Amino acid sequence: MSGARSFGESGPWFGLSRCGERLRRRLRERPTMIRRISERVSGFATNFPILKSSRFHGESLDSSVSPVLIPGVHVFHCQDAVGIVAKLSDCIAAKGGNILGYDVFVPENNNVFYSRSEFIFDPVKWPRNQVDEDFQTIAQRYGALNSVVRVPSIDPKYKIALLLSKQDHCLVEMLHKWQDGKLPVDITCVISNHERAPNTHVMRFLERHGIPYHYVSTTKENKREDDILELVKDTDFLVLARYMQILSGNFLKGYGKDVINIHHGLLPSFKGGYPAKQAFDAGVKLIGATSHFVTEELDSGPIIEQMVESVSHRDNLRSFVQKSEDLEKKCLTKAIKSYCELRVLPYGTNKTVVF
């Protein structure tokens, strides 16, 4: 056919042919290019050893990040000074660790420093006891008020006891979260000033999982605090899951560790019996729950977590109470999880820093 040309001489395919030749030439040079790129990346990693990965703020630690590296948490509280962050970062980087998240809080007009770091490390290169010693050296240098390390995959879980009265909703929520592995604690026992029948779902759950249930009958004259102290002496902290008894100052001093409480926190606050009905009858539009540390002053301890929800004229008493109970169990569970993850630090006389 006259005027016929091959595809390789002109037209759109001619440009592709030239590109193909350039591509073949690049492929022949690829080993050298890859080697140069690899050298540059390696050099960058050497100069910045703690900037190898990043993570969104607030994500939970995950031990599956590496088959060798395991996660740890460190919290630090001291008087503010220059260079604290650098020292803490160098401590981790010097042992081949990698910082995944870092939070710092320095209050305005208050010479105090708070930090919480999440990192991964190789326990073979940096043994668990050495981790404590290295951070303790920094703590001594700055006169730290608080310096705590926790390695979830190595350290034992916190041992807790749950105290409650008649209502079960907070207890049931915590038992289910614990069963699903979403609450990093070991429940040593459940203590109540109300007796429960053996065939109830709560009692069957406790029996199935080998969690002791202790009925401690109390009166206005005898709160049986010495008996309770004996039952909880080996725990790390206590949880009041709707325990409707006031713990005395002697009990708190005798226990000597943290006690976390959940308060119905209906707004405005209604005291006495049936606070939910009082609030419902008053026509409130906002209900809440507050989880806080227990102090000798009733319901006035440092706040850990608060949650609120709107209610309206469309709610009847039953839905009103259900919303209130849902808030209570969610608020308490979140507070305990935050406490176990070292997110809660004391701030001043009656405040908390919650990272």
Tab-separated table of N, CA and C in Angstrom, residues 88-237:
chain	number	residue	atom	x	y	z
A	88	LEU	N	14.437	13.238	78.248
A	88	LEU	CA	13.560	12.074	78.188
A	88	LEU	C	13.610	11.416	76.814
A	89	SER	N	13.646	12.230	75.765
A	89	SER	CA	13.714	11.695	74.402
A	89	SER	C	15.042	10.985	74.156
A	90	ASP	N	16.125	11.597	74.615
A	90	ASP	CA	17.448	10.978	74.448
A	90	ASP	C	17.538	9.647	75.184
A	91	CYS	N	16.882	9.567	76.347
A	91	CYS	CA	16.897	8.326	77.124
A	91	CYS	C	16.319	7.175	76.315
A	92	ILE	N	15.230	7.438	75.591
A	92	ILE	CA	14.586	6.404	74.777
A	92	ILE	C	15.402	6.124	73.524
A	93	ALA	N	15.840	7.190	72.842
A	93	ALA	CA	16.570	7.017	71.582
A	93	ALA	C	17.918	6.328	71.785
A	94	ALA	N	18.577	6.613	72.905
A	94	ALA	CA	19.896	6.032	73.161
A	94	ALA	C	19.837	4.511	73.281
A	95	LYS	N	18.680	3.981	73.635
A	95	LYS	CA	18.513	2.534	73.769
A	95	LYS	C	17.856	1.913	72.542
A	96	GLY	N	17.762	2.683	71.456
A	96	GLY	CA	17.172	2.166	70.229
A	96	GLY	C	15.666	2.195	70.220
A	97	GLY	N	15.050	2.894	71.187
A	97	GLY	CA	13.599	2.990	71.244
A	97	GLY	C	13.065	4.011	70.268
A	98	ASN	N	11.754	3.983	70.077
A	98	ASN	CA	11.100	4.865	69.117
A	98	ASN	C	9.866	5.470	69.764
A	99	ILE	N	9.802	6.796	69.826
A	99	ILE	CA	8.660	7.482	70.413
A	99	ILE	C	7.507	7.488	69.426
A	100	LEU	N	6.332	7.031	69.889
A	100	LEU	CA	5.137	7.012	69.058
A	100	LEU	C	4.216	8.188	69.345
A	101	GLY	N	4.212	8.657	70.567
A	101	GLY	CA	3.371	9.788	70.929
A	101	GLY	C	3.920	10.493	72.149
A	102	TYR	N	3.750	11.818	72.201
A	102	TYR	CA	4.310	12.579	73.318
A	102	TYR	C	3.357	13.721	73.655
A	103	ASP	N	2.986	13.822	74.924
A	103	ASP	CA	2.130	14.910	75.407
A	103	ASP	C	2.847	15.659	76.514
A	104	VAL	N	2.758	16.985	76.457
A	104	VAL	CA	3.382	17.838	77.477
A	104	VAL	C	2.361	18.872	77.928
A	105	PHE	N	2.337	19.143	79.223
A	105	PHE	CA	1.482	20.197	79.756
A	105	PHE	C	2.276	21.002	80.769
A	106	VAL	N	2.383	22.317	80.505
A	106	VAL	CA	3.010	23.253	81.441
A	106	VAL	C	1.984	24.344	81.713
A	107	PRO	N	1.377	24.364	82.903
A	107	PRO	CA	0.328	25.345	83.199
A	107	PRO	C	0.846	26.772	83.112
A	108	GLU	N	-0.021	27.664	82.684
A	108	GLU	CA	0.335	29.076	82.614
A	108	GLU	C	0.525	29.631	84.024
A	109	ASN	N	1.576	30.378	84.201
A	109	ASN	CA	1.894	31.011	85.494
A	109	ASN	C	2.070	29.987	86.612
A	110	ASN	N	2.533	28.796	86.250
A	110	ASN	CA	2.765	27.769	87.262
A	110	ASN	C	3.975	26.961	86.822
A	111	ASN	N	5.003	26.978	87.633
A	111	ASN	CA	6.281	26.378	87.252
A	111	ASN	C	6.273	24.858	87.444
A	112	VAL	N	5.381	24.173	86.693
A	112	VAL	CA	5.224	22.723	86.807
A	112	VAL	C	5.236	22.111	85.415
A	113	PHE	N	5.830	20.931	85.313
A	113	PHE	CA	5.954	20.227	84.037
A	113	PHE	C	5.301	18.848	84.140
A	114	TYR	N	4.454	18.516	83.159
A	114	TYR	CA	3.842	17.190	83.060
A	114	TYR	C	4.117	16.631	81.662
A	115	SER	N	4.398	15.335	81.586
A	115	SER	CA	4.548	14.723	80.269
A	115	SER	C	4.108	13.264	80.318
A	116	ARG	N	3.696	12.772	79.168
A	116	ARG	CA	3.355	11.355	78.999
A	116	ARG	C	3.863	10.939	77.624
A	117	SER	N	4.704	9.916	77.602
A	117	SER	CA	5.253	9.438	76.331
A	117	SER	C	4.878	7.977	76.112
A	118	GLU	N	4.592	7.639	74.879
A	118	GLU	CA	4.359	6.258	74.458
A	118	GLU	C	5.499	5.887	73.502
A	119	PHE	N	6.127	4.755	73.743
A	119	PHE	CA	7.288	4.383	72.949
A	119	PHE	C	7.325	2.869	72.775
A	120	ILE	N	8.124	2.430	71.818
A	120	ILE	CA	8.379	1.002	71.646
A	120	ILE	C	9.876	0.765	71.783
A	121	PHE	N	10.236	-0.429	72.252
A	121	PHE	CA	11.646	-0.730	72.481
A	121	PHE	C	11.853	-2.234	72.424
A	122	ASP	N	13.107	-2.606	72.308
A	122	ASP	CA	13.495	-4.007	72.288
A	122	ASP	C	13.910	-4.410	73.710
A	123	PRO	N	13.137	-5.276	74.367
A	123	PRO	CA	13.461	-5.634	75.757
A	123	PRO	C	14.759	-6.415	75.909
A	124	VAL	N	15.266	-6.960	74.814
A	124	VAL	CA	16.560	-7.641	74.880
A	124	VAL	C	17.685	-6.606	74.992
A	125	LYS	N	17.578	-5.544	74.181
A	125	LYS	CA	18.591	-4.493	74.208
A	125	LYS	C	18.406	-3.553	75.400
A	126	TRP	N	17.171	-3.414	75.845
A	126	TRP	CA	16.861	-2.513	76.954
A	126	TRP	C	15.995	-3.273	77.952
A	127	PRO	N	16.598	-4.029	78.866
A	127	PRO	CA	15.841	-4.859	79.818
A	127	PRO	C	14.876	-4.024	80.655
A	128	ARG	N	13.807	-4.662	81.084
A	128	ARG	CA	12.730	-3.957	81.801
A	128	ARG	C	13.250	-3.225	83.043
A	129	ASN	N	14.105	-3.862	83.844
A	129	ASN	CA	14.602	-3.203	85.056
A	129	ASN	C	15.512	-2.024	84.722
A	130	GLN	N	16.212	-2.114	83.589
A	130	GLN	CA	17.086	-1.021	83.181
A	130	GLN	C	16.276	0.191	82.735
A	131	VAL	N	15.098	-0.056	82.158
A	131	VAL	CA	14.208	1.038	81.763
A	131	VAL	C	13.875	1.882	82.992
A	132	ASP	N	13.497	1.217	84.078
A	132	ASP	CA	13.181	1.935	85.312
A	132	ASP	C	14.390	2.720	85.825
A	133	GLU	N	15.548	2.092	85.811
A	133	GLU	CA	16.746	2.754	86.330
A	133	GLU	C	17.115	3.985	85.515
A	134	ASP	N	16.998	3.882	84.206
A	134	ASP	CA	17.373	5.016	83.345
A	134	ASP	C	16.444	6.208	83.553
A	135	PHE	N	15.145	5.948	83.641
A	135	PHE	CA	14.222	7.055	83.888
A	135	PHE	C	14.352	7.588	85.313
A	136	GLN	N	14.706	6.720	86.244
A	136	GLN	CA	14.880	7.163	87.623
A	136	GLN	C	16.069	8.112	87.743
A	137	THR	N	17.090	7.880	86.946
A	137	THR	CA	18.254	8.791	86.941
A	137	THR	C	17.826	10.199	86.556
A	138	ILE	N	16.966	10.292	85.531
A	138	ILE	CA	16.462	11.606	85.108
A	138	ILE	C	15.567	12.197	86.189
A	139	ALA	N	14.742	11.344	86.806
A	139	ALA	CA	13.852	11.817	87.870
A	139	ALA	C	14.644	12.430	89.019
A	140	GLN	N	15.757	11.804	89.386
A	140	GLN	CA	16.584	12.330	90.467
A	140	GLN	C	17.232	13.651	90.077
A	141	ARG	N	17.610	13.765	88.828
A	141	ARG	CA	18.247	14.998	88.358
A	141	ARG	C	17.303	16.188	88.470
A	142	TYR	N	16.011	15.972	88.162
A	142	TYR	CA	15.045	17.071	88.174
A	142	TYR	C	14.169	17.080	89.422
A	143	GLY	N	14.446	16.207	90.364
A	143	GLY	CA	13.640	16.160	91.583
A	143	GLY	C	12.180	15.885	91.290
A	144	ALA	N	11.918	14.910	90.453
A	144	ALA	CA	10.556	14.634	89.993
A	144	ALA	C	9.641	14.225	91.134
A	145	LEU	N	8.406	14.716	91.081
A	145	LEU	CA	7.386	14.309	92.032
A	145	LEU	C	6.753	12.983	91.629
A	146	ASN	N	6.826	12.678	90.353
A	146	ASN	CA	6.216	11.450	89.848
A	146	ASN	C	6.939	11.030	88.575
A	147	SER	N	7.412	9.801	88.534
A	147	SER	CA	8.035	9.235	87.338
A	147	SER	C	7.719	7.742	87.330
A	148	VAL	N	6.819	7.349	86.427
A	148	VAL	CA	6.318	5.969	86.412
A	148	VAL	C	6.424	5.410	85.006
A	149	VAL	N	6.904	4.169	84.917
A	149	VAL	CA	6.973	3.446	83.651
A	149	VAL	C	6.034	2.259	83.721
A	150	ARG	N	5.335	2.005	82.633
A	150	ARG	CA	4.485	0.815	82.550
A	150	ARG	C	4.663	0.159	81.195
A	151	VAL	N	4.917	-1.144	81.222
A	151	VAL	CA	5.060	-1.947	79.998
A	151	VAL	C	3.953	-3.005	80.036
A	152	PRO	N	2.832	-2.774	79.356
A	152	PRO	CA	1.652	-3.636	79.500
A	152	PRO	C	1.892	-5.109	79.226
A	153	SER	N	2.760	-5.429	78.270
A	153	SER	CA	2.962	-6.831	77.915
A	153	SER	C	3.860	-7.572	78.906
A	154	ILE	N	4.546	-6.844	79.793
A	154	ILE	CA	5.446	-7.460	80.770
A	154	ILE	C	4.920	-7.283	82.191
A	155	ASP	N	4.498	-6.075	82.528
A	155	ASP	CA	4.067	-5.779	83.893
A	155	ASP	C	2.735	-6.466	84.205
A	156	PRO	N	2.552	-6.889	85.446
A	156	PRO	CA	1.257	-7.485	85.821
A	156	PRO	C	0.141	-6.457	85.740
A	157	LYS	N	-1.066	-6.920	85.464
A	157	LYS	CA	-2.212	-6.024	85.406
A	157	LYS	C	-2.536	-5.506	86.808
A	158	TYR	N	-3.179	-4.357	86.850
A	158	TYR	CA	-3.610	-3.814	88.123
A	158	TYR	C	-4.664	-4.729	88.751
A	159	LYS	N	-4.514	-4.988	90.037
A	159	LYS	CA	-5.504	-5.768	90.765
A	159	LYS	C	-6.502	-4.808	91.418
A	160	ILE	N	-7.775	-5.039	91.162
A	160	ILE	CA	-8.790	-4.152	91.703
A	160	ILE	C	-9.888	-4.954	92.390
A	161	ALA	N	-10.615	-4.301	93.283
A	161	ALA	CA	-11.830	-4.855	93.876
A	161	ALA	C	-12.968	-3.893	93.563
A	162	LEU	N	-14.145	-4.437	93.309
A	162	LEU	CA	-15.319	-3.644	92.990
A	162	LEU	C	-16.286	-3.657	94.165
A	163	LEU	N	-16.709	-2.479	94.574
A	163	LEU	CA	-17.687	-2.357	95.647
A	163	LEU	C	-18.988	-1.795	95.074
A	164	LEU	N	-20.127	-2.383	95.459
A	164	LEU	CA	-21.406	-1.900	94.974
A	164	LEU	C	-22.493	-2.193	95.982
A	165	SER	N	-23.647	-1.571	95.750
A	165	SER	CA	-24.804	-1.819	96.603
A	165	SER	C	-25.872	-2.560	95.805
A	166	LYS	N	-27.050	-1.975	95.585
A	166	LYS	CA	-28.133	-2.693	94.904
A	166	LYS	C	-27.980	-2.699	93.387
A	167	GLN	N	-27.614	-1.560	92.814
A	167	GLN	CA	-27.618	-1.414	91.355
A	167	GLN	C	-26.450	-2.183	90.717
A	168	ASP	N	-26.766	-2.854	89.603
A	168	ASP	CA	-25.779	-3.718	88.951
A	168	ASP	C	-25.201	-3.147	87.655
A	169	HIS	N	-25.728	-2.047	87.111
A	169	HIS	CA	-25.398	-1.649	85.742
A	169	HIS	C	-23.913	-1.348	85.555
A	170	CYS	N	-23.275	-0.688	86.521
A	170	CYS	CA	-21.841	-0.406	86.390
A	170	CYS	C	-21.020	-1.689	86.515
A	171	LEU	N	-21.412	-2.546	87.427
A	171	LEU	CA	-20.710	-3.823	87.602
A	171	LEU	C	-20.793	-4.662	86.340
A	172	VAL	N	-21.986	-4.797	85.782
A	172	VAL	CA	-22.171	-5.620	84.581
A	172	VAL	C	-21.338	-5.080	83.424
A	173	GLU	N	-21.325	-3.770	83.254
A	173	GLU	CA	-20.534	-3.164	82.175
A	173	GLU	C	-19.050	-3.487	82.337
A	174	MET	N	-18.534	-3.369	83.552
A	174	MET	CA	-17.122	-3.622	83.786
A	174	MET	C	-16.783	-5.096	83.618
A	175	LEU	N	-17.660	-5.972	84.052
A	175	LEU	CA	-17.408	-7.407	83.889
A	175	LEU	C	-17.355	-7.786	82.415
A	176	HIS	N	-18.239	-7.228	81.618
A	176	HIS	CA	-18.243	-7.539	80.188
A	176	HIS	C	-17.009	-6.964	79.488
A	177	LYS	N	-16.641	-5.735	79.845
A	177	LYS	CA	-15.419	-5.151	79.268
A	177	LYS	C	-14.193	-5.964	79.666
A	178	TRP	N	-14.157	-6.394	80.908
A	178	TRP	CA	-13.045	-7.225	81.380
A	178	TRP	C	-13.011	-8.549	80.633
A	179	GLN	N	-14.156	-9.161	80.442
A	179	GLN	CA	-14.219	-10.439	79.732
A	179	GLN	C	-13.736	-10.296	78.291
A	180	ASP	N	-14.042	-9.160	77.656
A	180	ASP	CA	-13.640	-8.923	76.268
A	180	ASP	C	-12.197	-8.440	76.143
A	181	GLY	N	-11.499	-8.305	77.258
A	181	GLY	CA	-10.115	-7.841	77.217
A	181	GLY	C	-9.965	-6.355	76.987
A	182	LYS	N	-11.032	-5.583	77.182
A	182	LYS	CA	-10.997	-4.149	76.942
A	182	LYS	C	-10.775	-3.345	78.219
A	183	LEU	N	-10.667	-4.034	79.335
A	183	LEU	CA	-10.377	-3.383	80.599
A	183	LEU	C	-9.137	-4.057	81.187
A	184	PRO	N	-7.979	-3.361	81.172
A	184	PRO	CA	-6.700	-4.005	81.532
A	184	PRO	C	-6.497	-4.161	83.026
A	185	VAL	N	-7.355	-4.958	83.665
A	185	VAL	CA	-7.254	-5.168	85.111
A	185	VAL	C	-7.508	-6.636	85.428
A	186	ASP	N	-7.149	-7.017	86.639
A	186	ASP	CA	-7.551	-8.301	87.214
A	186	ASP	C	-8.506	-8.006	88.360
A	187	ILE	N	-9.718	-8.527	88.266
A	187	ILE	CA	-10.728	-8.291	89.300
A	187	ILE	C	-10.563	-9.356	90.382
A	188	THR	N	-10.114	-8.952	91.546
A	188	THR	CA	-9.841	-9.913	92.618
A	188	THR	C	-11.108	-10.356	93.331
A	189	CYS	N	-12.083	-9.437	93.472
A	189	CYS	CA	-13.325	-9.789	94.154
A	189	CYS	C	-14.360	-8.693	93.953
A	190	VAL	N	-15.606	-9.029	94.259
A	190	VAL	CA	-16.716	-8.081	94.272
A	190	VAL	C	-17.278	-8.064	95.693
A	191	ILE	N	-17.436	-6.862	96.246
A	191	ILE	CA	-17.917	-6.699	97.617
A	191	ILE	C	-19.198	-5.879	97.592
A	192	SER	N	-20.203	-6.328	98.316
A	192	SER	CA	-21.471	-5.603	98.349
A	192	SER	C	-22.080	-5.654	99.738
A	193	ASN	N	-22.804	-4.582	100.076
A	193	ASN	CA	-23.554	-4.572	101.325
A	193	ASN	C	-24.996	-5.050	101.116
A	194	HIS	N	-25.236	-5.667	99.939
A	194	HIS	CA	-26.535	-6.277	99.659
A	194	HIS	C	-26.306	-7.709	99.168
A	195	GLU	N	-27.102	-8.598	99.682
A	195	GLU	CA	-26.982	-10.006	99.303
A	195	GLU	C	-27.688	-10.245	97.975
A	196	ARG	N	-27.112	-11.134	97.164
A	196	ARG	CA	-27.698	-11.467	95.865
A	196	ARG	C	-27.985	-12.959	95.791
A	197	ALA	N	-29.086	-13.274	95.145
A	197	ALA	CA	-29.467	-14.679	94.998
A	197	ALA	C	-28.465	-15.395	94.107
A	198	PRO	N	-28.184	-16.671	94.361
A	198	PRO	CA	-27.148	-17.388	93.607
A	198	PRO	C	-27.484	-17.636	92.141
A	199	ASN	N	-28.758	-17.546	91.759
A	199	ASN	CA	-29.126	-17.867	90.377
A	199	ASN	C	-29.241	-16.636	89.486
A	200	THR	N	-28.807	-15.475	89.954
A	200	THR	CA	-28.862	-14.277	89.119
A	200	THR	C	-27.738	-14.294	88.090
A	201	HIS	N	-27.904	-13.503	87.022
A	201	HIS	CA	-26.899	-13.504	85.945
A	201	HIS	C	-25.547	-13.016	86.440
A	202	VAL	N	-25.552	-12.052	87.390
A	202	VAL	CA	-24.286	-11.552	87.931
A	202	VAL	C	-23.566	-12.629	88.708
A	203	MET	N	-24.282	-13.315	89.568
A	203	MET	CA	-23.654	-14.350	90.383
A	203	MET	C	-23.177	-15.519	89.531
A	204	ARG	N	-23.917	-15.862	88.503
A	204	ARG	CA	-23.476	-16.948	87.613
A	204	ARG	C	-22.215	-16.546	86.858
A	205	PHE	N	-22.144	-15.287	86.442
A	205	PHE	CA	-20.948	-14.794	85.744
A	205	PHE	C	-19.732	-14.863	86.663
A	206	LEU	N	-19.885	-14.367	87.883
A	206	LEU	CA	-18.767	-14.369	88.827
A	206	LEU	C	-18.310	-15.787	89.134
A	207	GLU	N	-19.246	-16.686	89.323
A	207	GLU	CA	-18.890	-18.073	89.623
A	207	GLU	C	-18.177	-18.719	88.436
A	208	ARG	N	-18.664	-18.431	87.246
A	208	ARG	CA	-18.067	-19.014	86.044
A	208	ARG	C	-16.621	-18.565	85.861
A	209	HIS	N	-16.307	-17.338	86.257
A	209	HIS	CA	-14.959	-16.793	86.068
A	209	HIS	C	-14.124	-16.837	87.339
A	210	GLY	N	-14.630	-17.462	88.373
A	210	GLY	CA	-13.848	-17.621	89.596
A	210	GLY	C	-13.585	-16.338	90.344
A	211	ILE	N	-14.507	-15.366	90.264
A	211	ILE	CA	-14.348	-14.096	90.978
A	211	ILE	C	-15.169	-14.166	92.270
A	212	PRO	N	-14.532	-14.085	93.423
A	212	PRO	CA	-15.263	-14.197	94.692
A	212	PRO	C	-16.251	-13.038	94.898
A	213	TYR	N	-17.386	-13.362	95.483
A	213	TYR	CA	-18.380	-12.350	95.854
A	213	TYR	C	-18.514	-12.351	97.377
A	214	HIS	N	-18.333	-11.183	97.988
A	214	HIS	CA	-18.393	-11.077	99.442
A	214	HIS	C	-19.567	-10.181	99.846
A	215	TYR	N	-20.494	-10.756	100.558
A	215	TYR	CA	-21.587	-9.971	101.117
A	215	TYR	C	-21.177	-9.504	102.507
A	216	VAL	N	-21.077	-8.196	102.659
A	216	VAL	CA	-20.683	-7.604	103.939
A	216	VAL	C	-21.844	-6.745	104.421
A	217	SER	N	-22.599	-7.264	105.341
A	217	SER	CA	-23.772	-6.557	105.858
A	217	SER	C	-23.328	-5.365	106.699
A	218	THR	N	-23.840	-4.185	106.361
A	218	THR	CA	-23.461	-2.964	107.073
A	218	THR	C	-24.685	-2.337	107.734
A	219	THR	N	-24.424	-1.555	108.752
A	219	THR	CA	-25.468	-0.769	109.417
A	219	THR	C	-24.954	0.654	109.588
A	220	LYS	N	-25.820	1.535	110.023
A	220	LYS	CA	-25.386	2.911	110.266
A	220	LYS	C	-24.323	2.967	111.351
A	221	GLU	N	-24.415	2.055	112.292
A	221	GLU	CA	-23.461	2.044	113.397
A	221	GLU	C	-22.181	1.304	113.056
A	222	ASN	N	-22.256	0.348	112.141
A	222	ASN	CA	-21.074	-0.466	111.810
A	222	ASN	C	-20.959	-0.638	110.301
A	223	LYS	N	-20.014	0.060	109.701
A	223	LYS	CA	-19.801	0.004	108.255
A	223	LYS	C	-18.909	-1.163	107.848
A	224	ARG	N	-18.422	-1.926	108.815
A	224	ARG	CA	-17.582	-3.099	108.553
A	224	ARG	C	-16.340	-2.753	107.734
A	225	GLU	N	-15.769	-1.586	107.986
A	225	GLU	CA	-14.638	-1.128	107.170
A	225	GLU	C	-13.394	-1.973	107.396
A	226	ASP	N	-13.191	-2.446	108.622
A	226	ASP	CA	-12.026	-3.298	108.876
A	226	ASP	C	-12.120	-4.601	108.078
A	227	ASP	N	-13.321	-5.152	107.983
A	227	ASP	CA	-13.512	-6.374	107.202
A	227	ASP	C	-13.249	-6.125	105.721
A	228	ILE	N	-13.699	-4.978	105.236
A	228	ILE	CA	-13.478	-4.645	103.829
A	228	ILE	C	-11.990	-4.425	103.560
A	229	LEU	N	-11.314	-3.745	104.468
A	229	LEU	CA	-9.877	-3.521	104.306
A	229	LEU	C	-9.118	-4.840	104.220
A	230	GLU	N	-9.530	-5.810	104.986
A	230	GLU	CA	-8.877	-7.114	104.941
A	230	GLU	C	-9.087	-7.778	103.580
A	231	LEU	N	-10.253	-7.592	102.989
A	231	LEU	CA	-10.560	-8.213	101.691
A	231	LEU	C	-9.799	-7.548	100.539
A	232	VAL	N	-9.458	-6.267	100.688
A	232	VAL	CA	-8.862	-5.522	99.570
A	232	VAL	C	-7.386	-5.203	99.790
A	233	LYS	N	-6.760	-5.790	100.777
A	233	LYS	CA	-5.402	-5.412	101.139
A	233	LYS	C	-4.384	-5.672	100.036
A	234	ASP	N	-4.656	-6.607	99.124
A	234	ASP	CA	-3.697	-6.927	98.064
A	234	ASP	C	-4.043	-6.278	96.732
A	235	THR	N	-4.951	-5.327	96.719
A	235	THR	CA	-5.346	-4.666	95.472
A	235	THR	C	-4.502	-3.418	95.223
A	236	ASP	N	-4.519	-2.954	93.969
A	236	ASP	CA	-3.775	-1.742	93.595
A	236	ASP	C	-4.634	-0.494	93.681
A	237	PHE	N	-5.928	-0.620	93.432
A	237	PHE	CA	-6.875	0.478	93.657
A	237	PHE	C	-8.282	-0.095	93.732
